[in-house]
PDB file of C-alpha atoms in Angstrom:
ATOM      1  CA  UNK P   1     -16.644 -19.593 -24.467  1.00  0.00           C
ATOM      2  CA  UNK P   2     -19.091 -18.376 -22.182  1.00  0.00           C
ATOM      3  CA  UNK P   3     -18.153 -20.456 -19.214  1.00  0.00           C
ATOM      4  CA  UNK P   4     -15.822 -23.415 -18.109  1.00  0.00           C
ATOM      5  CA  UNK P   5     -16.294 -26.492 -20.360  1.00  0.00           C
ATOM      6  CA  UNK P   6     -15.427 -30.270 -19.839  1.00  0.00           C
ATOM      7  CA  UNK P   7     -14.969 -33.090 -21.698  1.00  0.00           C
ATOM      8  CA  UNK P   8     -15.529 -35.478 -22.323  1.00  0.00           C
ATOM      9  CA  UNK P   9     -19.226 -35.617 -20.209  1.00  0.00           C
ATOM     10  CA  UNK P  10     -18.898 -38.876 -19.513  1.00  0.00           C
ATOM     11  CA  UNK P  11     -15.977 -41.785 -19.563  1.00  0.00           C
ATOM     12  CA  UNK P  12     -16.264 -45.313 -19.105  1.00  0.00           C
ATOM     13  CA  UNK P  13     -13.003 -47.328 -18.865  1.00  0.00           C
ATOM     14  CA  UNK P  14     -11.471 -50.313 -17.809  1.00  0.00           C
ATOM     15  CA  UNK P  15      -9.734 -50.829 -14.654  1.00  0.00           C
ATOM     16  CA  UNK P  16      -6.447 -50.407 -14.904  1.00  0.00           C
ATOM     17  CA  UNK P  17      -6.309 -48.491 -18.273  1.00  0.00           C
ATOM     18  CA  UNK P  18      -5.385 -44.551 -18.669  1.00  0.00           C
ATOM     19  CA  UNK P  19      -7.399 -41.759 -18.975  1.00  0.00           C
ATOM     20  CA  UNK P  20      -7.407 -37.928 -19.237  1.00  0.00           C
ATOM     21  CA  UNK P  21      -9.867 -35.453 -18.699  1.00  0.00           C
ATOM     22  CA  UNK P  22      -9.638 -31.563 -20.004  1.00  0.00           C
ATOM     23  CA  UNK P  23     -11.057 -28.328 -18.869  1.00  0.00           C
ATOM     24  CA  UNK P  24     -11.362 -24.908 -20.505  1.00  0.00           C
ATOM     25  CA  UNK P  25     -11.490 -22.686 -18.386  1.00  0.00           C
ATOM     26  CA  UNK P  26     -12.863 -19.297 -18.472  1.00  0.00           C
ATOM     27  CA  UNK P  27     -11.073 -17.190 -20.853  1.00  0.00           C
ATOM     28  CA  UNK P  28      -8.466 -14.882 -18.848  1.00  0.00           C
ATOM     29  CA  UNK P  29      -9.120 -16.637 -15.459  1.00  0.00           C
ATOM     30  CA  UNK P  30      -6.019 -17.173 -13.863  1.00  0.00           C
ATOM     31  CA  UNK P  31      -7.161 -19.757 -11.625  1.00  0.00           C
ATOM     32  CA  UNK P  32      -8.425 -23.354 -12.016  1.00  0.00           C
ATOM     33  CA  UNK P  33      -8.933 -26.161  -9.573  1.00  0.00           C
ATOM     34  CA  UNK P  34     -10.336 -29.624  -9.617  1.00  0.00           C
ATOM     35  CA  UNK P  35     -12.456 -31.127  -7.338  1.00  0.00           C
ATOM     36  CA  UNK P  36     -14.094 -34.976  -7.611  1.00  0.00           C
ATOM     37  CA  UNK P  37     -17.655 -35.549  -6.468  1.00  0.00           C
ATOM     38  CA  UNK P  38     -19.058 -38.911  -5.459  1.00  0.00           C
ATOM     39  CA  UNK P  39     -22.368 -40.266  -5.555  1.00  0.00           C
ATOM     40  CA  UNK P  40     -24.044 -38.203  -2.718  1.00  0.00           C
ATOM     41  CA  UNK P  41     -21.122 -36.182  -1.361  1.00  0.00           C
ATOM     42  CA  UNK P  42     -19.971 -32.537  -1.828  1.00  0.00           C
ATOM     43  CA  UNK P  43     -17.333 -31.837  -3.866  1.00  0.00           C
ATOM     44  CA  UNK P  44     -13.292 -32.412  -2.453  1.00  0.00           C
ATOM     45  CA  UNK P  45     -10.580 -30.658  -3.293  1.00  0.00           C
ATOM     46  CA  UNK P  46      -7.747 -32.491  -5.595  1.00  0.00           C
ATOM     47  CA  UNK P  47      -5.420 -29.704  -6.846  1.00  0.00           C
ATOM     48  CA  UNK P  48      -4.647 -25.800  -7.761  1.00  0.00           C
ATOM     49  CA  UNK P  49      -3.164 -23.877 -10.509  1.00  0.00           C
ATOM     50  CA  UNK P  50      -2.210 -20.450 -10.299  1.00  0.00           C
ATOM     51  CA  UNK P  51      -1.442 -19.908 -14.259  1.00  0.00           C
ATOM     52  CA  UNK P  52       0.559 -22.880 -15.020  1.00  0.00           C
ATOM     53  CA  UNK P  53       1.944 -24.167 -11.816  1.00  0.00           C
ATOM     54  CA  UNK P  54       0.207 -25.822  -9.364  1.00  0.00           C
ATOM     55  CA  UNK P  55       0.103 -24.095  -6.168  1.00  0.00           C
ATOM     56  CA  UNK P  56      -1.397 -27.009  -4.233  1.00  0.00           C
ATOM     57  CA  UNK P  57      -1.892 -30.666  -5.081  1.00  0.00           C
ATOM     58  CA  UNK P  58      -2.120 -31.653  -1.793  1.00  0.00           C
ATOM     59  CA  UNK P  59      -6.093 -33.403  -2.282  1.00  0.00           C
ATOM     60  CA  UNK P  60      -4.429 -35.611  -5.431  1.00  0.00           C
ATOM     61  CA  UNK P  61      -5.175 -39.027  -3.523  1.00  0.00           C
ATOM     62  CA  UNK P  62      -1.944 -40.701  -4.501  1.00  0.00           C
ATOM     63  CA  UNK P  63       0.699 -40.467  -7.443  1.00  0.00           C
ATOM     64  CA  UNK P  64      -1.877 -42.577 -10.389  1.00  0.00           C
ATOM     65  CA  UNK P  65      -2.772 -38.616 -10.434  1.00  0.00           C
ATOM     66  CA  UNK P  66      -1.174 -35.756 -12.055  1.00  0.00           C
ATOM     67  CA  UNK P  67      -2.423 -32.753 -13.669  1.00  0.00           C
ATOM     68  CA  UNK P  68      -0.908 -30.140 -16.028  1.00  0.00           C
ATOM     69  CA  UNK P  69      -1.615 -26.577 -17.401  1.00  0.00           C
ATOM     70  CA  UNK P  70       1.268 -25.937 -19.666  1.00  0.00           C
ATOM     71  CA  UNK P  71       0.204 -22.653 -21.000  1.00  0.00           C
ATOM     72  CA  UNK P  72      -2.531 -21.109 -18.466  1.00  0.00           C
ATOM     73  CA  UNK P  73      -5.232 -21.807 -20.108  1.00  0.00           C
ATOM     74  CA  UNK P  74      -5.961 -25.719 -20.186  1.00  0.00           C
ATOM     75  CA  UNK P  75      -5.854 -28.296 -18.078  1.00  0.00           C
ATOM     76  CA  UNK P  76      -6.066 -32.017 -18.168  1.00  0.00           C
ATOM     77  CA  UNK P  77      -6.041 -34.521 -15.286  1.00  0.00           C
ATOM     78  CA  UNK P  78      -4.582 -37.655 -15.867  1.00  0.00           C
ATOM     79  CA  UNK P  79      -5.111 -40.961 -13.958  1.00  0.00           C
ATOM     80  CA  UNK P  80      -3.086 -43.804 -14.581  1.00  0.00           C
ATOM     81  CA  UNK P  81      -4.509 -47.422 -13.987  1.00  0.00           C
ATOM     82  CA  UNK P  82      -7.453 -46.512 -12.964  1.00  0.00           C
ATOM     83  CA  UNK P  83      -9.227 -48.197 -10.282  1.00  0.00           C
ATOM     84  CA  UNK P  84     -13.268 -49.038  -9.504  1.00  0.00           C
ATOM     85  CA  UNK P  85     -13.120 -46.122  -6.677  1.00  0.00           C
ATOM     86  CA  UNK P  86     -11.778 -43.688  -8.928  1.00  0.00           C
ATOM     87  CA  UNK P  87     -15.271 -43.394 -10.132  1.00  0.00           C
ATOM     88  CA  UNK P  88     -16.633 -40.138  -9.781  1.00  0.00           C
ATOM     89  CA  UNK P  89     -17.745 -36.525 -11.387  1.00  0.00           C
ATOM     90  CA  UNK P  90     -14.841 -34.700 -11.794  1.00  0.00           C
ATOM     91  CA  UNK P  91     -15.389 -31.126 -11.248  1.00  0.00           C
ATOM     92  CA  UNK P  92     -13.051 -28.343 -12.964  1.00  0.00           C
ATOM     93  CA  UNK P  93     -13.756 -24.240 -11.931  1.00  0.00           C
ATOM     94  CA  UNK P  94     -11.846 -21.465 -12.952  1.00  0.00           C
ATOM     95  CA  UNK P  95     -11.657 -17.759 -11.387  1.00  0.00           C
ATOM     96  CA  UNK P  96     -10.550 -14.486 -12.214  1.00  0.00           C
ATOM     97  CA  UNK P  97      -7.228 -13.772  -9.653  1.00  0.00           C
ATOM     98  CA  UNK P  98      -5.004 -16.116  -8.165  1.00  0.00           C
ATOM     99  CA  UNK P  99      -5.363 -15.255  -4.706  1.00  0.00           C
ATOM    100  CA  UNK P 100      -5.885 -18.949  -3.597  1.00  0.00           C
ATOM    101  CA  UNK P 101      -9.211 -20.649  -2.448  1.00  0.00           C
ATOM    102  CA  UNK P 102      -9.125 -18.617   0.280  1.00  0.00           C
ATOM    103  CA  UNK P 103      -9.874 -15.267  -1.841  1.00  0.00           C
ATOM    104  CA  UNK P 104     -13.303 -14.317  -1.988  1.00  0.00           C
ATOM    105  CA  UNK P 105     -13.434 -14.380  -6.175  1.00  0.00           C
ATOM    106  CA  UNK P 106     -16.417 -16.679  -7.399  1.00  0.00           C
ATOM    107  CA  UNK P 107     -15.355 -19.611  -8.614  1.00  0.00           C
ATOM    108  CA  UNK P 108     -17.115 -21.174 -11.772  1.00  0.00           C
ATOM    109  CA  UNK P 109     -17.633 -24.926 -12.104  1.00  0.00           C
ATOM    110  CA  UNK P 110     -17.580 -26.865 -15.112  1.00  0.00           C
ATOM    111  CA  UNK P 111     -20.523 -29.575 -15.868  1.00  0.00           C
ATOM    112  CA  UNK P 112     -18.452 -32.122 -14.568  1.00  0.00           C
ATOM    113  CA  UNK P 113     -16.551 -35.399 -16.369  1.00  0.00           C
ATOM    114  CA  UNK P 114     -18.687 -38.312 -14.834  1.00  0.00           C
ATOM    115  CA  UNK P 115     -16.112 -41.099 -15.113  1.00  0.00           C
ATOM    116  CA  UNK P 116     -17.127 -45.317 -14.703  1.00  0.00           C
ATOM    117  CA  UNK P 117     -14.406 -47.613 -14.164  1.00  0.00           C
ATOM    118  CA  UNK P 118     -15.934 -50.724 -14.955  1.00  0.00           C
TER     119      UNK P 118
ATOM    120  CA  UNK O   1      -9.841 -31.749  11.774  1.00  0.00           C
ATOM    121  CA  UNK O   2     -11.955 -29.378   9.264  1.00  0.00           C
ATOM    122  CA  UNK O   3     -15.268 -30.106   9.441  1.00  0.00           C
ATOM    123  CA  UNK O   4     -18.565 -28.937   7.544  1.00  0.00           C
ATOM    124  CA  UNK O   5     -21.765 -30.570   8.526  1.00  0.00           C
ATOM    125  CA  UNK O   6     -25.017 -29.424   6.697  1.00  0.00           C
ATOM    126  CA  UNK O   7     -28.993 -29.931   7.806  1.00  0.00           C
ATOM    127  CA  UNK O   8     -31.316 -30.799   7.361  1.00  0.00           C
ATOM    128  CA  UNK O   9     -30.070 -33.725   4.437  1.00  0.00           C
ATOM    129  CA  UNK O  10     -33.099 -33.202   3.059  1.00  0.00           C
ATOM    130  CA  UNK O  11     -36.216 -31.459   2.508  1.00  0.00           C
ATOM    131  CA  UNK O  12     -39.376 -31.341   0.975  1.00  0.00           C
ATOM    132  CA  UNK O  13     -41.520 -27.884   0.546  1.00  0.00           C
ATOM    133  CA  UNK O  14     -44.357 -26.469  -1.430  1.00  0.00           C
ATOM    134  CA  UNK O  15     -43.791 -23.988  -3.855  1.00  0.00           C
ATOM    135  CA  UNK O  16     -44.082 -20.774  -1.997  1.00  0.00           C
ATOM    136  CA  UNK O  17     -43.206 -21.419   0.661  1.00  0.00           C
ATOM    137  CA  UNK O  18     -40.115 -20.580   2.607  1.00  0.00           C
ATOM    138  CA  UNK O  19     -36.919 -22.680   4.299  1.00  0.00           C
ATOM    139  CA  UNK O  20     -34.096 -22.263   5.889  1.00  0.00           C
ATOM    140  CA  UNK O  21     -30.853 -24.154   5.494  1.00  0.00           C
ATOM    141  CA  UNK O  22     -28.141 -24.907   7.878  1.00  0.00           C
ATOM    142  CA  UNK O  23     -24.413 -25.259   8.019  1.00  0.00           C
ATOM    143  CA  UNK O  24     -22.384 -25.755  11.054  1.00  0.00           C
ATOM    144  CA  UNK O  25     -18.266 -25.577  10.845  1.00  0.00           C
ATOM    145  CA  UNK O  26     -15.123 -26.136  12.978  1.00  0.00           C
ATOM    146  CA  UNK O  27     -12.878 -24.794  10.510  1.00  0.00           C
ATOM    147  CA  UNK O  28     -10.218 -22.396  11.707  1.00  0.00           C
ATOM    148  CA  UNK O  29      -8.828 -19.986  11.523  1.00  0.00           C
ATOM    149  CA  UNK O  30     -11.994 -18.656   9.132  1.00  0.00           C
ATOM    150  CA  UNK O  31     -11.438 -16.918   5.761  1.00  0.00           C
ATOM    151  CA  UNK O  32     -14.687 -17.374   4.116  1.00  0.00           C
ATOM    152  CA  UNK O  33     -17.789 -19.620   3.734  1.00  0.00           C
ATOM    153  CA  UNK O  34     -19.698 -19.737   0.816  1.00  0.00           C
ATOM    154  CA  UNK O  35     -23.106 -21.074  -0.135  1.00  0.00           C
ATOM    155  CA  UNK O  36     -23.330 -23.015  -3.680  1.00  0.00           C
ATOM    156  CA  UNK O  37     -26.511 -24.741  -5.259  1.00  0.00           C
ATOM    157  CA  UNK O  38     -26.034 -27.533  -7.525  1.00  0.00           C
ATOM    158  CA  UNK O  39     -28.719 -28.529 -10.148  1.00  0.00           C
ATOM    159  CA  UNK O  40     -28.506 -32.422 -11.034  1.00  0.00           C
ATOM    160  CA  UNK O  41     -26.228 -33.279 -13.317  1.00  0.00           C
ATOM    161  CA  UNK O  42     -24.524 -29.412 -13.451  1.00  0.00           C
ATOM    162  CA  UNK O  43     -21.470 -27.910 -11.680  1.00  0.00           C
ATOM    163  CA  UNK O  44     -21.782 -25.826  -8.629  1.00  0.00           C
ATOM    164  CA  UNK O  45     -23.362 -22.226  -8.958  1.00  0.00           C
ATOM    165  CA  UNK O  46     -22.450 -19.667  -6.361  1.00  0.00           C
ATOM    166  CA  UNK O  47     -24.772 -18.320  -4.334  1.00  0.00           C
ATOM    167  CA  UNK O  48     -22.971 -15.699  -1.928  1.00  0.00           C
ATOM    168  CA  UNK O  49     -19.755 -15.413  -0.340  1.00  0.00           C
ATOM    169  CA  UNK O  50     -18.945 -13.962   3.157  1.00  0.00           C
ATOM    170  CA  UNK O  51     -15.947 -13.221   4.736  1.00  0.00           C
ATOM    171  CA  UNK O  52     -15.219 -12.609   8.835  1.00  0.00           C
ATOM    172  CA  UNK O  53     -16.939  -9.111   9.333  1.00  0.00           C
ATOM    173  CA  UNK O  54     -20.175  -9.834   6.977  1.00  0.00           C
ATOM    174  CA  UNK O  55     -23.091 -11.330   8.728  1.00  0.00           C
ATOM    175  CA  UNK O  56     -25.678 -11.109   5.974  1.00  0.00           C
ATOM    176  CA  UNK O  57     -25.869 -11.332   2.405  1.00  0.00           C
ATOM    177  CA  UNK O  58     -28.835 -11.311  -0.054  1.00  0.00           C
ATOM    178  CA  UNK O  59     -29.030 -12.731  -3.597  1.00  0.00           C
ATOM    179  CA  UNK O  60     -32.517 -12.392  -4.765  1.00  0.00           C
ATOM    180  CA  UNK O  61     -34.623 -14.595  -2.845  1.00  0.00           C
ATOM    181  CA  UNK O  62     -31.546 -16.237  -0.969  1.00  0.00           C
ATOM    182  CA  UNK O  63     -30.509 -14.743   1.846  1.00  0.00           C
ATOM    183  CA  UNK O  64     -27.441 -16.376   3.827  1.00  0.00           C
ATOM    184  CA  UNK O  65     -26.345 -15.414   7.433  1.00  0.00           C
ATOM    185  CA  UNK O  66     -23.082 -15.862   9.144  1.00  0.00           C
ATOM    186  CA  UNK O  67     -21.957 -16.302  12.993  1.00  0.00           C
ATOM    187  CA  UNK O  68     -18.428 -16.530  13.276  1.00  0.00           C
ATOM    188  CA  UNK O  69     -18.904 -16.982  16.898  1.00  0.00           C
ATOM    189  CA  UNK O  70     -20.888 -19.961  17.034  1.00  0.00           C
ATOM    190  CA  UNK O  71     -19.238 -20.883  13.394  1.00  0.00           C
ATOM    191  CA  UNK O  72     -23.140 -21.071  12.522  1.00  0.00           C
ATOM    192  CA  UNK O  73     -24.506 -19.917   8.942  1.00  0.00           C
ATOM    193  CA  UNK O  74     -27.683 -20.671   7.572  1.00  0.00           C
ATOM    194  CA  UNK O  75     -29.397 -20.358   3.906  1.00  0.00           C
ATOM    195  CA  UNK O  76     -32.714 -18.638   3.400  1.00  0.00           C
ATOM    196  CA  UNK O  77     -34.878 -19.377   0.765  1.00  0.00           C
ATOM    197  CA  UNK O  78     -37.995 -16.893  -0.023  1.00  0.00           C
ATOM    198  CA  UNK O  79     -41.417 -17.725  -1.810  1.00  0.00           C
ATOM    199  CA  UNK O  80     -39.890 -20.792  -3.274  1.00  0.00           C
ATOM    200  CA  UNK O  81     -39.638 -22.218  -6.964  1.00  0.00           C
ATOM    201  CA  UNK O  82     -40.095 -25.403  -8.422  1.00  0.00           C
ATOM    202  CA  UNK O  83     -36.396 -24.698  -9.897  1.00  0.00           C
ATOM    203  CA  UNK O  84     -34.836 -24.487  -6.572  1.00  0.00           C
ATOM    204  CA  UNK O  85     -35.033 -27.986  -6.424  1.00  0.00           C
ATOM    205  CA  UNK O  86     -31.042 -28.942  -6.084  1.00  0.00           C
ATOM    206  CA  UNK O  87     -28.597 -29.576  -3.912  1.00  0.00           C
ATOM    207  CA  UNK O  88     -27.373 -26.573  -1.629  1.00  0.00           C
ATOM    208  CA  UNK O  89     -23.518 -26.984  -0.639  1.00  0.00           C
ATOM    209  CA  UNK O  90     -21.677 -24.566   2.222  1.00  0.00           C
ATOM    210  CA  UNK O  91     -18.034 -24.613   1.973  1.00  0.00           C
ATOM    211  CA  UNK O  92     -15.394 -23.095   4.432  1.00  0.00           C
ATOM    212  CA  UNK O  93     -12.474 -21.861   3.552  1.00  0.00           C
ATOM    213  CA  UNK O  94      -9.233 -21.423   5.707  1.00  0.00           C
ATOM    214  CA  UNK O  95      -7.368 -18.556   6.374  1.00  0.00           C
ATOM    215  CA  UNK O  96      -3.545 -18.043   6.656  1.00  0.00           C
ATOM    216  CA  UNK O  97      -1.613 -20.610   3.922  1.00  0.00           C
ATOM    217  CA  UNK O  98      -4.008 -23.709   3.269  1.00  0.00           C
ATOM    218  CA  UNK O  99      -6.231 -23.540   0.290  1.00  0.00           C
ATOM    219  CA  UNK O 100      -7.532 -26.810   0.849  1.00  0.00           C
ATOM    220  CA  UNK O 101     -11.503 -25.756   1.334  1.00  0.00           C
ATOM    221  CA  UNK O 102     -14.080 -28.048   3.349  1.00  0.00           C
ATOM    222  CA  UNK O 103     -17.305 -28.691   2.021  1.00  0.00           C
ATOM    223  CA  UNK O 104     -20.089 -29.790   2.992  1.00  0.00           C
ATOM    224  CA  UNK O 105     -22.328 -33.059   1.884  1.00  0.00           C
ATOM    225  CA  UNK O 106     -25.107 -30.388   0.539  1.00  0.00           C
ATOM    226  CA  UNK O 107     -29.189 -30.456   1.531  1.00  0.00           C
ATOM    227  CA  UNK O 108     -31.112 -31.988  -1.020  1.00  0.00           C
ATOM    228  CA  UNK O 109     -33.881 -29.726  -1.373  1.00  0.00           C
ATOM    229  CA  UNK O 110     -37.038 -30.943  -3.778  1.00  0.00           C
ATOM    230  CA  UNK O 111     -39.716 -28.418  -4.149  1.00  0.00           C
ATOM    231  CA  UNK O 112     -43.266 -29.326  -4.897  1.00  0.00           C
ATOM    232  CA  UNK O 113     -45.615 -27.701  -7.194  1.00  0.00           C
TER     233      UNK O 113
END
């Protein structure tokens, strides 16, 4: 596709129930991160992949998160039992090298997952 | 602690006209700041990127500045649009292992016809 895609748009769950949210990332972009965006905020940081592995998951708030990339390409972040503050956009960007957030490549953002925990 | 604190939090112009955006850091030791504006509803679009040595940097009628002395950069906006109505969002990025980047809360900007 032409640029990083997200789905689904929007969730609405349950608290407590399980949910996971994918991103496609540019094609060939080594690089993809997630970010979550409340109501009013800017966008913080949750984790890093350089091609499959995660290079930093240090902004996952606590272990009911967990994201993969088992081939490069795709990602999904899962939260388990989620809770009412876990309500947010998640954002999902991908860029072209893996030289870290602190590389000067443009990153491209997804639309976003808007998730409700009701 | 990183910090990344953006005025005005928001602002009303007239189409035409100009503004100017700011962003104030303590993030250190610097790697890069860059300015993103975020339509409603979208993802974050960059804007322009600058590392230590830049001080200017022009994307059509934005125009961001950089003082890594004062750890001051602002956001120009020329002859405005009614579609530069979004949020404008400066993040800083660290230098030297942490790829954790700071960003700001963003400037609501709402043009006017």
């Amino acid at each position: 596709g032409a640029g990083v895609s997200q789905t689904p748009s929007n969730k609405v769950t349950e608290k407590g129930k399980y949910v996971e949210l994918r991103c496609d990332p540019i094609s060939g972009h080594t690089a993809l991160y997630w970010y979550r965006q409340s109501l009013g905020q800017g966008p913080e940081f949750l984790i890093y992949f350089q091609g499959t592995g995660a290079a930093d998951d240090s902004g996952l708030p606590n272990d009911r998160f967990f994201a993969v990339r088992p081939e490069g390409s795709v990602s999904t972040l899962k939260i388990q039992r989620t809770e009412r503050g876990d309500s947010a956009v998640y954002l999902c960007a991908s860029s072209l090298r893996a030289g870290g957030l602190t590389s000067t490549d443009t990153q491209y953002f997804g639309p976003g997952t808007r998730l409700t925990v009701l | 602690k990183n910090q990344v604190e953006q005025s005005p939090q928001s602002l009303i112009i007239l189409e035409g006209k100009n503004c100017t955006l700011q962003c104030n850091y303590t993030v250190s030791p610097f790697s890069n700041l860059r300015w993103y504006k975020q339509d409603t509803g979208r993802g974050p679009v960059s804007l322009t990127i600058m590392t230590f040595s830049e001080n200017t940097k022009s994307n059509g009628r934005y125009t961001a500045t950089l003082d890594a002395d004062t750890k001051q950069s602002s956001l120009h906006i020329t002859a405005s649009q009614l579609s530069d109505s979004a949020s404008y969002i400066c993040v800083v990025s660290e230098s030297g292992g942490s790829y954790i980047p700071t960003f700001g809360r963003g400037t609501s900007l709402i043009v006017h016809p």
